[in-house]
Short mmCIF file of N, CA, C and O in Angstrom, two decimals:
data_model
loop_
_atom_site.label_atom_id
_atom_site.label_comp_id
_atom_site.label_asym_id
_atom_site.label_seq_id
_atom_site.Cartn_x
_atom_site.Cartn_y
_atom_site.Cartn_z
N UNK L 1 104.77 106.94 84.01
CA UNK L 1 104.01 107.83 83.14
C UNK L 1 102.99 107.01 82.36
O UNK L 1 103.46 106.02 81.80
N UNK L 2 101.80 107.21 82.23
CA UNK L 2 100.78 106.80 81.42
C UNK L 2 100.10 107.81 80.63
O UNK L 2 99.42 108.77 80.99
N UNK L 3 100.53 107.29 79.18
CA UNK L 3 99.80 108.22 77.95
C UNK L 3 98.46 107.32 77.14
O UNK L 3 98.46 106.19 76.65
N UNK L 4 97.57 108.17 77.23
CA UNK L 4 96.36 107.56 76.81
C UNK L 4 95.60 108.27 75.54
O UNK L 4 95.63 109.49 75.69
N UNK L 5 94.85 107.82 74.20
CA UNK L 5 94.25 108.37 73.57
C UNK L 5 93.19 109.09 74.41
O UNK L 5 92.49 108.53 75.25
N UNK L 6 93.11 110.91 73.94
CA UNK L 6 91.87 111.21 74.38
C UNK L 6 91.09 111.41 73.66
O UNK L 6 89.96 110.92 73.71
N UNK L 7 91.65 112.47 72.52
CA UNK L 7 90.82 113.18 71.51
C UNK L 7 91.36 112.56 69.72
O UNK L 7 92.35 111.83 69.72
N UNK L 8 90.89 112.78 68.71
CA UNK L 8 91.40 112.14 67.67
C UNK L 8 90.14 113.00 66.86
O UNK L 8 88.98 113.06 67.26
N UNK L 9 90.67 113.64 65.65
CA UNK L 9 90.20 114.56 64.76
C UNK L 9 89.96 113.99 63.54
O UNK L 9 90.74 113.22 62.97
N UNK L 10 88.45 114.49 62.93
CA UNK L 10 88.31 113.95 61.60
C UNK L 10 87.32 115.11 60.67
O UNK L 10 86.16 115.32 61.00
N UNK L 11 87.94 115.78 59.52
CA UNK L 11 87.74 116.73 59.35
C UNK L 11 86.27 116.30 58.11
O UNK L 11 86.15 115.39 57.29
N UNK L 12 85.42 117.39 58.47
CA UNK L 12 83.71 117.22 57.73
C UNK L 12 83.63 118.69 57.46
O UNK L 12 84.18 119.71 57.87
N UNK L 13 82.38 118.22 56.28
CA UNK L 13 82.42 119.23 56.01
C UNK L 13 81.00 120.09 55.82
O UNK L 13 80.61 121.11 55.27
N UNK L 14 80.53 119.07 56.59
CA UNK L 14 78.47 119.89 56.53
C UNK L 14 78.35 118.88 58.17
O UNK L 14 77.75 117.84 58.41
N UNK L 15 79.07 119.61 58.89
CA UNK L 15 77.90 118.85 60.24
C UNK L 15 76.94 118.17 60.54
O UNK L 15 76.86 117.02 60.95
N UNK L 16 75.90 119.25 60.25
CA UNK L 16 74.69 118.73 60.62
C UNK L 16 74.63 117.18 60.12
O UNK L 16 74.09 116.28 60.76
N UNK L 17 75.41 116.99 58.58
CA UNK L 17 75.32 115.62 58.00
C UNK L 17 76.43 114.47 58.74
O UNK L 17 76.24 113.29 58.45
N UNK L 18 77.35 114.73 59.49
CA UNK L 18 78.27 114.09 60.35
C UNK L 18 77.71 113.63 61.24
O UNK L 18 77.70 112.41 61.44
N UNK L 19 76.90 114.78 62.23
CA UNK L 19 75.82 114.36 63.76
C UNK L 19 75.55 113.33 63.03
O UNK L 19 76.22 112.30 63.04
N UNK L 20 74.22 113.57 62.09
CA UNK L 20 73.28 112.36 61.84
C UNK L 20 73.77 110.87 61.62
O UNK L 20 73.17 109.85 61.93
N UNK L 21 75.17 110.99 60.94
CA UNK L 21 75.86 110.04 60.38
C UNK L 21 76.33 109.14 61.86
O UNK L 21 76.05 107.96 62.07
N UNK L 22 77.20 110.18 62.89
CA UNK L 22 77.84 109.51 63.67
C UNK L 22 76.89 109.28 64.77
O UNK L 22 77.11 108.16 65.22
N UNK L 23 75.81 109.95 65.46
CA UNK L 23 75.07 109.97 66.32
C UNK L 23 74.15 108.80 66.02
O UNK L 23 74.04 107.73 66.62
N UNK L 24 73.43 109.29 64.84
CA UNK L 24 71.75 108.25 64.75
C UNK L 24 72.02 106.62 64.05
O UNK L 24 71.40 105.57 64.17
N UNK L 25 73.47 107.07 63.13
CA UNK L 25 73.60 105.64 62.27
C UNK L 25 74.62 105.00 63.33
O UNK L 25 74.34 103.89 63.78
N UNK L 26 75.90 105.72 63.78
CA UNK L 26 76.88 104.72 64.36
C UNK L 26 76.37 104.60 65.99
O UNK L 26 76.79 103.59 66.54
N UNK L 27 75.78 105.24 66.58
CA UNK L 27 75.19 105.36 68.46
C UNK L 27 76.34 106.28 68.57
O UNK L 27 77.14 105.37 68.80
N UNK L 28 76.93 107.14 68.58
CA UNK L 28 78.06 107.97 69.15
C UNK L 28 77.00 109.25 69.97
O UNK L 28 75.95 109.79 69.64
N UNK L 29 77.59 109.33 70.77
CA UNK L 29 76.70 110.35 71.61
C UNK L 29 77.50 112.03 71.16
O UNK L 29 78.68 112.10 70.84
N UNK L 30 76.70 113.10 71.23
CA UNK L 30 77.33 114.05 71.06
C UNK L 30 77.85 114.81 72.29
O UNK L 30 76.96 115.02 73.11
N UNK L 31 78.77 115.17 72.55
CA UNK L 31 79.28 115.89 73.91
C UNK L 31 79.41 116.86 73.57
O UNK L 31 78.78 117.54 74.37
N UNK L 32 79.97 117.68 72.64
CA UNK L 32 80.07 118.96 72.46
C UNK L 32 79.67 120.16 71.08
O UNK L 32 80.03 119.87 69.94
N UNK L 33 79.23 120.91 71.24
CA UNK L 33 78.92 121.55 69.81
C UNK L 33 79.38 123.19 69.93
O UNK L 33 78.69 124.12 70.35
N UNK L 34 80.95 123.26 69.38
CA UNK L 34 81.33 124.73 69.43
C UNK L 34 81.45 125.44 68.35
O UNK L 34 81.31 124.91 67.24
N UNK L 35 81.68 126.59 68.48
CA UNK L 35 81.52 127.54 66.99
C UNK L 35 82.65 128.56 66.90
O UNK L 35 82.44 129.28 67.87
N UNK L 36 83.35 128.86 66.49
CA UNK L 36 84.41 129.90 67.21
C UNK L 36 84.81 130.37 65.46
O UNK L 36 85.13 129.69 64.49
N UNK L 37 84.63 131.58 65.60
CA UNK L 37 85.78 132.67 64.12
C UNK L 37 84.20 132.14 62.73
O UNK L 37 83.87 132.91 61.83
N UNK L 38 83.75 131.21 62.87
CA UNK L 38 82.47 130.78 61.44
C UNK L 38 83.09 129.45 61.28
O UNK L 38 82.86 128.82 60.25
N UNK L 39 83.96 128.88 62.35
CA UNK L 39 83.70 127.18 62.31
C UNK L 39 83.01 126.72 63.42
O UNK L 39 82.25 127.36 64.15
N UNK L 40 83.35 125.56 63.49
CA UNK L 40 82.71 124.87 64.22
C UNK L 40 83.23 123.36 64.33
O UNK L 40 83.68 122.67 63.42
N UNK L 41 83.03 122.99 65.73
CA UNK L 41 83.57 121.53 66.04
C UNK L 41 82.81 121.06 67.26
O UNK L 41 82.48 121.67 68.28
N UNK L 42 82.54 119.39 66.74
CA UNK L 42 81.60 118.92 67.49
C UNK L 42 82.07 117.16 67.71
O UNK L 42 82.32 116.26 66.91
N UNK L 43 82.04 117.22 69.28
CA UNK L 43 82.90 116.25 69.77
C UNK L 43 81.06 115.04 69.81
O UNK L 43 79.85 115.26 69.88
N UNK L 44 81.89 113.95 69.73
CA UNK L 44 81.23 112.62 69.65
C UNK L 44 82.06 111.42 69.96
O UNK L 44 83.08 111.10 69.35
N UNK L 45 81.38 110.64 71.21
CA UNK L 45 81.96 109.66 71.09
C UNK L 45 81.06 108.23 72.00
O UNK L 45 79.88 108.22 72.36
N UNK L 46 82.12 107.09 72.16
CA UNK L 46 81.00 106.12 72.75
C UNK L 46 80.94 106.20 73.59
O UNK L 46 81.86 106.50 74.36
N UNK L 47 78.96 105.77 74.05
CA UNK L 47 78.95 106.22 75.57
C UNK L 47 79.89 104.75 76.23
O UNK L 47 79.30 104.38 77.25
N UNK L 48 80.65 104.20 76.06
CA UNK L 48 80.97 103.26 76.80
C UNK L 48 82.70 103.44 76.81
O UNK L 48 83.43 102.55 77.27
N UNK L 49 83.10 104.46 76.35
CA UNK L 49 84.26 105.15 76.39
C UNK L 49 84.48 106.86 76.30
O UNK L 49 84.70 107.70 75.42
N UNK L 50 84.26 106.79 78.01
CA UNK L 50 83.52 108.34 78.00
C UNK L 50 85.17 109.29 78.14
O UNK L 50 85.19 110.52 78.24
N UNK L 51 86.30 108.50 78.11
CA UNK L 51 87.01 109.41 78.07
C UNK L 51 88.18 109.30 76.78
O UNK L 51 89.39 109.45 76.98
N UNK L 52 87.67 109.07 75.64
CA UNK L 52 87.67 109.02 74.34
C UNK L 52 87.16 109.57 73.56
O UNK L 52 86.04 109.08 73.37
N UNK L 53 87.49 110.83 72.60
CA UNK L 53 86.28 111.61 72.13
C UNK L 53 87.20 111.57 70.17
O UNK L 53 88.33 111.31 69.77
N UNK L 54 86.24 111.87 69.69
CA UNK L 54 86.21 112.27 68.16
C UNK L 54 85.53 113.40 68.01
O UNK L 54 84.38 113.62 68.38
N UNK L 55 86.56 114.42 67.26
CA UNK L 55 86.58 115.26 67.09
C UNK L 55 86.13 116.14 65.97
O UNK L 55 87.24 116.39 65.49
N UNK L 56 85.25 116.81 65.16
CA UNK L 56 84.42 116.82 64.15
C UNK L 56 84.68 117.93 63.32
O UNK L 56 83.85 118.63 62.75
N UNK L 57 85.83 118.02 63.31
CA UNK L 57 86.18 119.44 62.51
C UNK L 57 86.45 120.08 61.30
O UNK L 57 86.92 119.36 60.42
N UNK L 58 86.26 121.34 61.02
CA UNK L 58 86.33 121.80 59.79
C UNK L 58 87.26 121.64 58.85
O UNK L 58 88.32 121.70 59.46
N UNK L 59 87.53 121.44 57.50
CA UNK L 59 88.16 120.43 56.58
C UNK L 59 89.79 121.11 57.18
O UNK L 59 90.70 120.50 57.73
N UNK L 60 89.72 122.31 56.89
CA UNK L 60 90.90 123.25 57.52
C UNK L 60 91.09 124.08 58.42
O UNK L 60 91.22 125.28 58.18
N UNK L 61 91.13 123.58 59.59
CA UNK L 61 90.48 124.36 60.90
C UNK L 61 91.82 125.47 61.04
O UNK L 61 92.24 125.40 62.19
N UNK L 62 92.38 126.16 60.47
CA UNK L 62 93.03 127.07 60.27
C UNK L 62 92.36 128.46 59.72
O UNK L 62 91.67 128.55 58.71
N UNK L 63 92.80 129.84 60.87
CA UNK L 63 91.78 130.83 60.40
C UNK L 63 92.42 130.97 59.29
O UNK L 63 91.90 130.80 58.19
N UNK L 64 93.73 131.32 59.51
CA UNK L 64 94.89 131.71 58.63
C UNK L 64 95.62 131.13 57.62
O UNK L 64 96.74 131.50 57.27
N UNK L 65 94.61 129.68 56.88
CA UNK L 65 95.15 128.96 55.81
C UNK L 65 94.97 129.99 54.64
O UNK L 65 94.38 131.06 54.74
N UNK L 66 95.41 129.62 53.81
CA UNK L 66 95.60 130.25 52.54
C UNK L 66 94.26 129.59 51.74
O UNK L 66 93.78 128.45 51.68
N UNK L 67 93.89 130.97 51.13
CA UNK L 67 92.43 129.74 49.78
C UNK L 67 93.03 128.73 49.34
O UNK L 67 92.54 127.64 49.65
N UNK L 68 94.56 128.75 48.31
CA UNK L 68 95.40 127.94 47.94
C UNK L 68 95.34 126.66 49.29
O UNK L 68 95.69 125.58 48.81
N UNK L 69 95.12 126.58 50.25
CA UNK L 69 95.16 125.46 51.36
C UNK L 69 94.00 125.14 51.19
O UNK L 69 93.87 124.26 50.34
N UNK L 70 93.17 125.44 51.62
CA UNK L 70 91.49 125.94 51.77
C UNK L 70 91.04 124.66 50.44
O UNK L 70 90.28 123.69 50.50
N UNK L 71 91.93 125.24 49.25
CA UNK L 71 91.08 124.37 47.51
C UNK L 71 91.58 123.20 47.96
O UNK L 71 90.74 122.35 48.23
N UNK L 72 92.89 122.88 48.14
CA UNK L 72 93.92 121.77 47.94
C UNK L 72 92.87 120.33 49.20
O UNK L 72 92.77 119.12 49.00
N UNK L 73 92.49 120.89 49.98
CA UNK L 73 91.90 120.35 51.30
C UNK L 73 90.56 119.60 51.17
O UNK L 73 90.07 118.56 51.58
N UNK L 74 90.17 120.84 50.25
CA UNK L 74 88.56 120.09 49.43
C UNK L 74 88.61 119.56 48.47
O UNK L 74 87.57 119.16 47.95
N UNK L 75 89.49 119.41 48.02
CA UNK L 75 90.19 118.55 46.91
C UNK L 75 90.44 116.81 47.34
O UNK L 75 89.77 115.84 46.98
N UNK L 76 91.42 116.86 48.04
CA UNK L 76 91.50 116.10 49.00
C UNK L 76 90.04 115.33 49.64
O UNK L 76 89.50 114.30 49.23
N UNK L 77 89.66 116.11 50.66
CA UNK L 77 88.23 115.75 51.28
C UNK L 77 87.04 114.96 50.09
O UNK L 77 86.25 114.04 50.31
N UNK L 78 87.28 115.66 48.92
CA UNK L 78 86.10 114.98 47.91
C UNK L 78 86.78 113.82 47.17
O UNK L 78 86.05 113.23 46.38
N UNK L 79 87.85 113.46 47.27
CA UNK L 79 88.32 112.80 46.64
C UNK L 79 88.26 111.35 47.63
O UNK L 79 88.44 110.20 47.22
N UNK L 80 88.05 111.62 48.56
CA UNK L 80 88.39 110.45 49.78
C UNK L 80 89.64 109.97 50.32
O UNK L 80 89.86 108.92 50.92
N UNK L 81 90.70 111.25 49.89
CA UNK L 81 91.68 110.83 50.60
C UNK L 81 91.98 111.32 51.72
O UNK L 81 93.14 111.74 51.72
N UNK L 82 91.15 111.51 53.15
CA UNK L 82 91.68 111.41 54.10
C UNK L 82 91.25 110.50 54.82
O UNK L 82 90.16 109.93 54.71
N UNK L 83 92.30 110.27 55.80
CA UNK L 83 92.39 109.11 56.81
C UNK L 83 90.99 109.60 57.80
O UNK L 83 90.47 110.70 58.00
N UNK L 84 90.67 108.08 58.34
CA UNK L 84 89.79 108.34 59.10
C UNK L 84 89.88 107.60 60.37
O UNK L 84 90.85 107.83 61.09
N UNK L 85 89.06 106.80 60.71
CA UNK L 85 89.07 106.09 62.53
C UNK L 85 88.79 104.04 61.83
O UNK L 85 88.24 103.62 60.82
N UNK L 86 89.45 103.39 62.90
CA UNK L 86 89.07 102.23 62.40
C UNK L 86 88.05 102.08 63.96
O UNK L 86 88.62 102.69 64.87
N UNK L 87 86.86 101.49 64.37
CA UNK L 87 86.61 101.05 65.43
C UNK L 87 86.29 99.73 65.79
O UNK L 87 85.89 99.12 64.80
N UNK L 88 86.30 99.04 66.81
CA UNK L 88 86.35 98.29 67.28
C UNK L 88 84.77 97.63 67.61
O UNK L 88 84.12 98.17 68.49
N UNK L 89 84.30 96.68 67.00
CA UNK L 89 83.04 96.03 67.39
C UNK L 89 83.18 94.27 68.13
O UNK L 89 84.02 93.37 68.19
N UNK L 90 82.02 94.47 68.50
CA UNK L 90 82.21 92.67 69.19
C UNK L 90 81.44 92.00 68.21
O UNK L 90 81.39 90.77 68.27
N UNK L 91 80.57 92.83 66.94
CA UNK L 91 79.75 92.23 65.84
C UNK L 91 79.90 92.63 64.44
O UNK L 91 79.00 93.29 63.93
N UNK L 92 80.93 92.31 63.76
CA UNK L 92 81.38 93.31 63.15
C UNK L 92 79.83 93.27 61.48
O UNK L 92 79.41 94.14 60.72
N UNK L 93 79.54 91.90 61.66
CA UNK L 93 78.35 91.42 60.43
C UNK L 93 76.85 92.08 60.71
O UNK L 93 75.89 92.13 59.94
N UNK L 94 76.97 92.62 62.17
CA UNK L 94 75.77 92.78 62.42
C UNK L 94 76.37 94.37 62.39
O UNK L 94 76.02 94.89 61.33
N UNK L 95 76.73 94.78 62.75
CA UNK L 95 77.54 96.56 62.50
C UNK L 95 77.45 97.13 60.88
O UNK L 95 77.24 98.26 60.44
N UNK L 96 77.79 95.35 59.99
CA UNK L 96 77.80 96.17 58.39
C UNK L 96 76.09 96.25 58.46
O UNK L 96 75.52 97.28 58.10
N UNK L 97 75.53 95.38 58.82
CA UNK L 97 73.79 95.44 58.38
C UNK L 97 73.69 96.94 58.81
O UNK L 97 73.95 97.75 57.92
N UNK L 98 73.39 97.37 59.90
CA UNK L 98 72.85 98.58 60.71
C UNK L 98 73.58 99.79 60.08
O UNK L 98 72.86 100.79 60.10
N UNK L 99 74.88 99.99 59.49
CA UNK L 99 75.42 100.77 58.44
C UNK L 99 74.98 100.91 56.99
O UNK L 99 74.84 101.95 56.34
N UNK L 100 74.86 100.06 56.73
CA UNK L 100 74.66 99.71 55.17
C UNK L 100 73.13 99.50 54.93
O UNK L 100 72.63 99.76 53.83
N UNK L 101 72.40 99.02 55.97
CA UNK L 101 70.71 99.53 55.99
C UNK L 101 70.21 101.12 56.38
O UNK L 101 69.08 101.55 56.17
N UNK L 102 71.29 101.82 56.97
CA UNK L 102 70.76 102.90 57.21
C UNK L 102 71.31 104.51 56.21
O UNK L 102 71.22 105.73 56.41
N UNK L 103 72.01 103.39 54.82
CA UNK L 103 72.26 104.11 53.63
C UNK L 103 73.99 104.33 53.72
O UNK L 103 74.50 104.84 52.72
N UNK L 104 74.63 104.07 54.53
CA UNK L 104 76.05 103.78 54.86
C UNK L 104 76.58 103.69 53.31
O UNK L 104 75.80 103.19 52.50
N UNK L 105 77.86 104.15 52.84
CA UNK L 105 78.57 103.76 51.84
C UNK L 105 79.39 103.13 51.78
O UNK L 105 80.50 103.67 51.87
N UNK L 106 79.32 101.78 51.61
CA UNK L 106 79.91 100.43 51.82
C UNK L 106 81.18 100.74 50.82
O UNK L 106 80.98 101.17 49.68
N UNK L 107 82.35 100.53 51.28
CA UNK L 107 83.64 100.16 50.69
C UNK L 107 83.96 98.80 50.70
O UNK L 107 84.49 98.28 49.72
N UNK L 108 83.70 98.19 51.70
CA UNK L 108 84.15 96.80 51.74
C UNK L 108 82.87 95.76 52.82
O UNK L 108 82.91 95.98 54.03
N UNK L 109 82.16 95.03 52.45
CA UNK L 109 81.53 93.88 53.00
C UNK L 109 82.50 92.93 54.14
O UNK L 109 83.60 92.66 53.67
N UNK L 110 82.37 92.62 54.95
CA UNK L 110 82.47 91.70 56.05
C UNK L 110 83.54 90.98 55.41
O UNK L 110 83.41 90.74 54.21
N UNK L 111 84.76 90.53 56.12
CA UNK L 111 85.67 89.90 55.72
C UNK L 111 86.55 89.72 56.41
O UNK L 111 86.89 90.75 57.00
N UNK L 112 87.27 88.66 56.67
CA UNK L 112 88.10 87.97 57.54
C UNK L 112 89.85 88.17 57.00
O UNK L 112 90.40 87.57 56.07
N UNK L 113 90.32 88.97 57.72
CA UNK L 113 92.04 89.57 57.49
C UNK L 113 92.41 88.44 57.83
O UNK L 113 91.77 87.53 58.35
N UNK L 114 93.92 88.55 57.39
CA UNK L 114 94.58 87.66 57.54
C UNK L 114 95.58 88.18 58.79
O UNK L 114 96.13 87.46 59.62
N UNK L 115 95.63 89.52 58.69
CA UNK L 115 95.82 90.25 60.72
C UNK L 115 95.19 89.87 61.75
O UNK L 115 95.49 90.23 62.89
N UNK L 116 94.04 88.94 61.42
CA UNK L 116 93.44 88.45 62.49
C UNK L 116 92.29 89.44 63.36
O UNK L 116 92.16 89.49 64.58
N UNK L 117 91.50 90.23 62.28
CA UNK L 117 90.66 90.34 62.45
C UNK L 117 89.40 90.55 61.44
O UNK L 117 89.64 90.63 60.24
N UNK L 118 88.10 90.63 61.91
CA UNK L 118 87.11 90.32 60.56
C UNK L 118 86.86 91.94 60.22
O UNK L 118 87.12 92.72 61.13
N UNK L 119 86.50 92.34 59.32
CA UNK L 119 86.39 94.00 59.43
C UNK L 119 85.51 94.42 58.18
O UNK L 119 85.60 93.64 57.24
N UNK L 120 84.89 95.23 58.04
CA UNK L 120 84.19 95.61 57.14
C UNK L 120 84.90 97.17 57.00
O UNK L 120 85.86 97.49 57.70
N UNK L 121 84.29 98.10 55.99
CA UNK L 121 84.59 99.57 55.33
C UNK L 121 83.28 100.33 55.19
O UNK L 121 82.26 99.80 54.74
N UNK L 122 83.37 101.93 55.69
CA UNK L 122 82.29 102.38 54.64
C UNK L 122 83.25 104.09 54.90
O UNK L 122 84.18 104.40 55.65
N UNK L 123 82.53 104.79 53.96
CA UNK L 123 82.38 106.11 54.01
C UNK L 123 81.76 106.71 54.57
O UNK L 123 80.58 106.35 54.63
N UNK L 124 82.23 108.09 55.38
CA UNK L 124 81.59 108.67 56.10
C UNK L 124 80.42 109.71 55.19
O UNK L 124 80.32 109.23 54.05
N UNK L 125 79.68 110.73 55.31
CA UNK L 125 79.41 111.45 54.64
C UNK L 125 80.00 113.05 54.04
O UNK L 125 79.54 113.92 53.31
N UNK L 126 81.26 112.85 54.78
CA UNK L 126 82.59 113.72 54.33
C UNK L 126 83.46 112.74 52.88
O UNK L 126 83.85 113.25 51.83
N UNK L 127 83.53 111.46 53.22
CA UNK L 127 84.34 110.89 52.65
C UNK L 127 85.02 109.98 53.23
O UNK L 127 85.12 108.87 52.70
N UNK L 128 85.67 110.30 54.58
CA UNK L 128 86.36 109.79 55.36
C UNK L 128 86.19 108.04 55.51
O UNK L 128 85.14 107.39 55.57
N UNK L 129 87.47 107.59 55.55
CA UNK L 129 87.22 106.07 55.56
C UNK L 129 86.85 105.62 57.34
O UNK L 129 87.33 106.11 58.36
N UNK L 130 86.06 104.78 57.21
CA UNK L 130 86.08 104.37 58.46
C UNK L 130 86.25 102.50 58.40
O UNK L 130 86.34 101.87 57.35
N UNK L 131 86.25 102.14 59.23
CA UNK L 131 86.79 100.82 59.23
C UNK L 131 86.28 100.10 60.53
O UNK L 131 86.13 100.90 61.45
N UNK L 132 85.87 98.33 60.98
CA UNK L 132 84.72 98.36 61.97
C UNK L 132 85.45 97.33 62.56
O UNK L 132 84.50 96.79 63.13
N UNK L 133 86.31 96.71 62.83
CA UNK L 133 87.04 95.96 63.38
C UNK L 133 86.78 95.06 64.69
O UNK L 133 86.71 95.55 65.82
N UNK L 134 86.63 93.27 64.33
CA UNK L 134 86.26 92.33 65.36
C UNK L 134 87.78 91.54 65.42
O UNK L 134 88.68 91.59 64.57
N UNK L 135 87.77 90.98 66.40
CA UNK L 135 89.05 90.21 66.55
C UNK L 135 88.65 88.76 66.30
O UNK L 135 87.85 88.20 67.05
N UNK L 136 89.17 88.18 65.31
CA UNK L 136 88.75 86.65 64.80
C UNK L 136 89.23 85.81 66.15
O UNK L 136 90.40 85.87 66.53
N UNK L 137 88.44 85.17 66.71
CA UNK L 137 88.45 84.08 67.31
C UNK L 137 89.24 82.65 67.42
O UNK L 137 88.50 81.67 67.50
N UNK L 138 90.92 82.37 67.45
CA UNK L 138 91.07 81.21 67.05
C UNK L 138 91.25 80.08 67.53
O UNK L 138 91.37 79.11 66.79
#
């Protein structure tokens, strides 16, 4: 049996500002743009891992959440506490420039773990943490 990541969800909350974020600032290509009930979800991912996708969805993609869910979620979402994607670069110093020049919200500058890899931080334009991960060389 072989189990493989396909899809992996990260909840936004103005699209159009996610595309721009993940498409024009990170290179993520867009594959899909659906709309279903007054949401909407829009798949993105690298063209060099075409069967790997990120998933772009509404903070509470539930028709049937409660407002009480609905507040608690955007609460959450503005606050920056949800989890987000760490990815994988072969440059991780040259990844913070092209983020952080193209207005990126830097959490953390270039820096060498002691896990053994170098990694930088920023915010998405949801909030969402993202994380850019090189493998230190030893």
């Amino acid at each position: 049996m072989d189990i493989r990541l396909s899809q992996s969800f990260i909840a936004v909350d103005d699209h159009d500002k996610a595309i721009s974020f993940y498409r024009d600032v990170l290179g993520l290509e867009v594959r899909n743009d659906v709309g279903f009930e007054g949401m909407r979800w829009v798949t993105v991912g690298a063209p060099s891992q075409p069967d790997v996708s990120i998933v772009l969805e509404p903070p509470l993609a539930d028709p049937n959440a409660s407002p009480d869910d609905r507040r608690a979620m955007a609460e959450l979402m503005a606050k920056g506490l949800l989890r987000g994607v760490i990815f994988a670069t072969d440059d991780c110093d040259a990844t913070f420039e092209r983020i952080s020049g193209a207005g990126g919200e830097v959490l953390q500058e270039p820096m060498d773990q002691p896990y053994g890899v170098r990694d930088c931080a920023f915010r998405d334009p949801a909030g969402n943490l993202l994380r850019f991960n090189q493998p230190l060389r030893g």
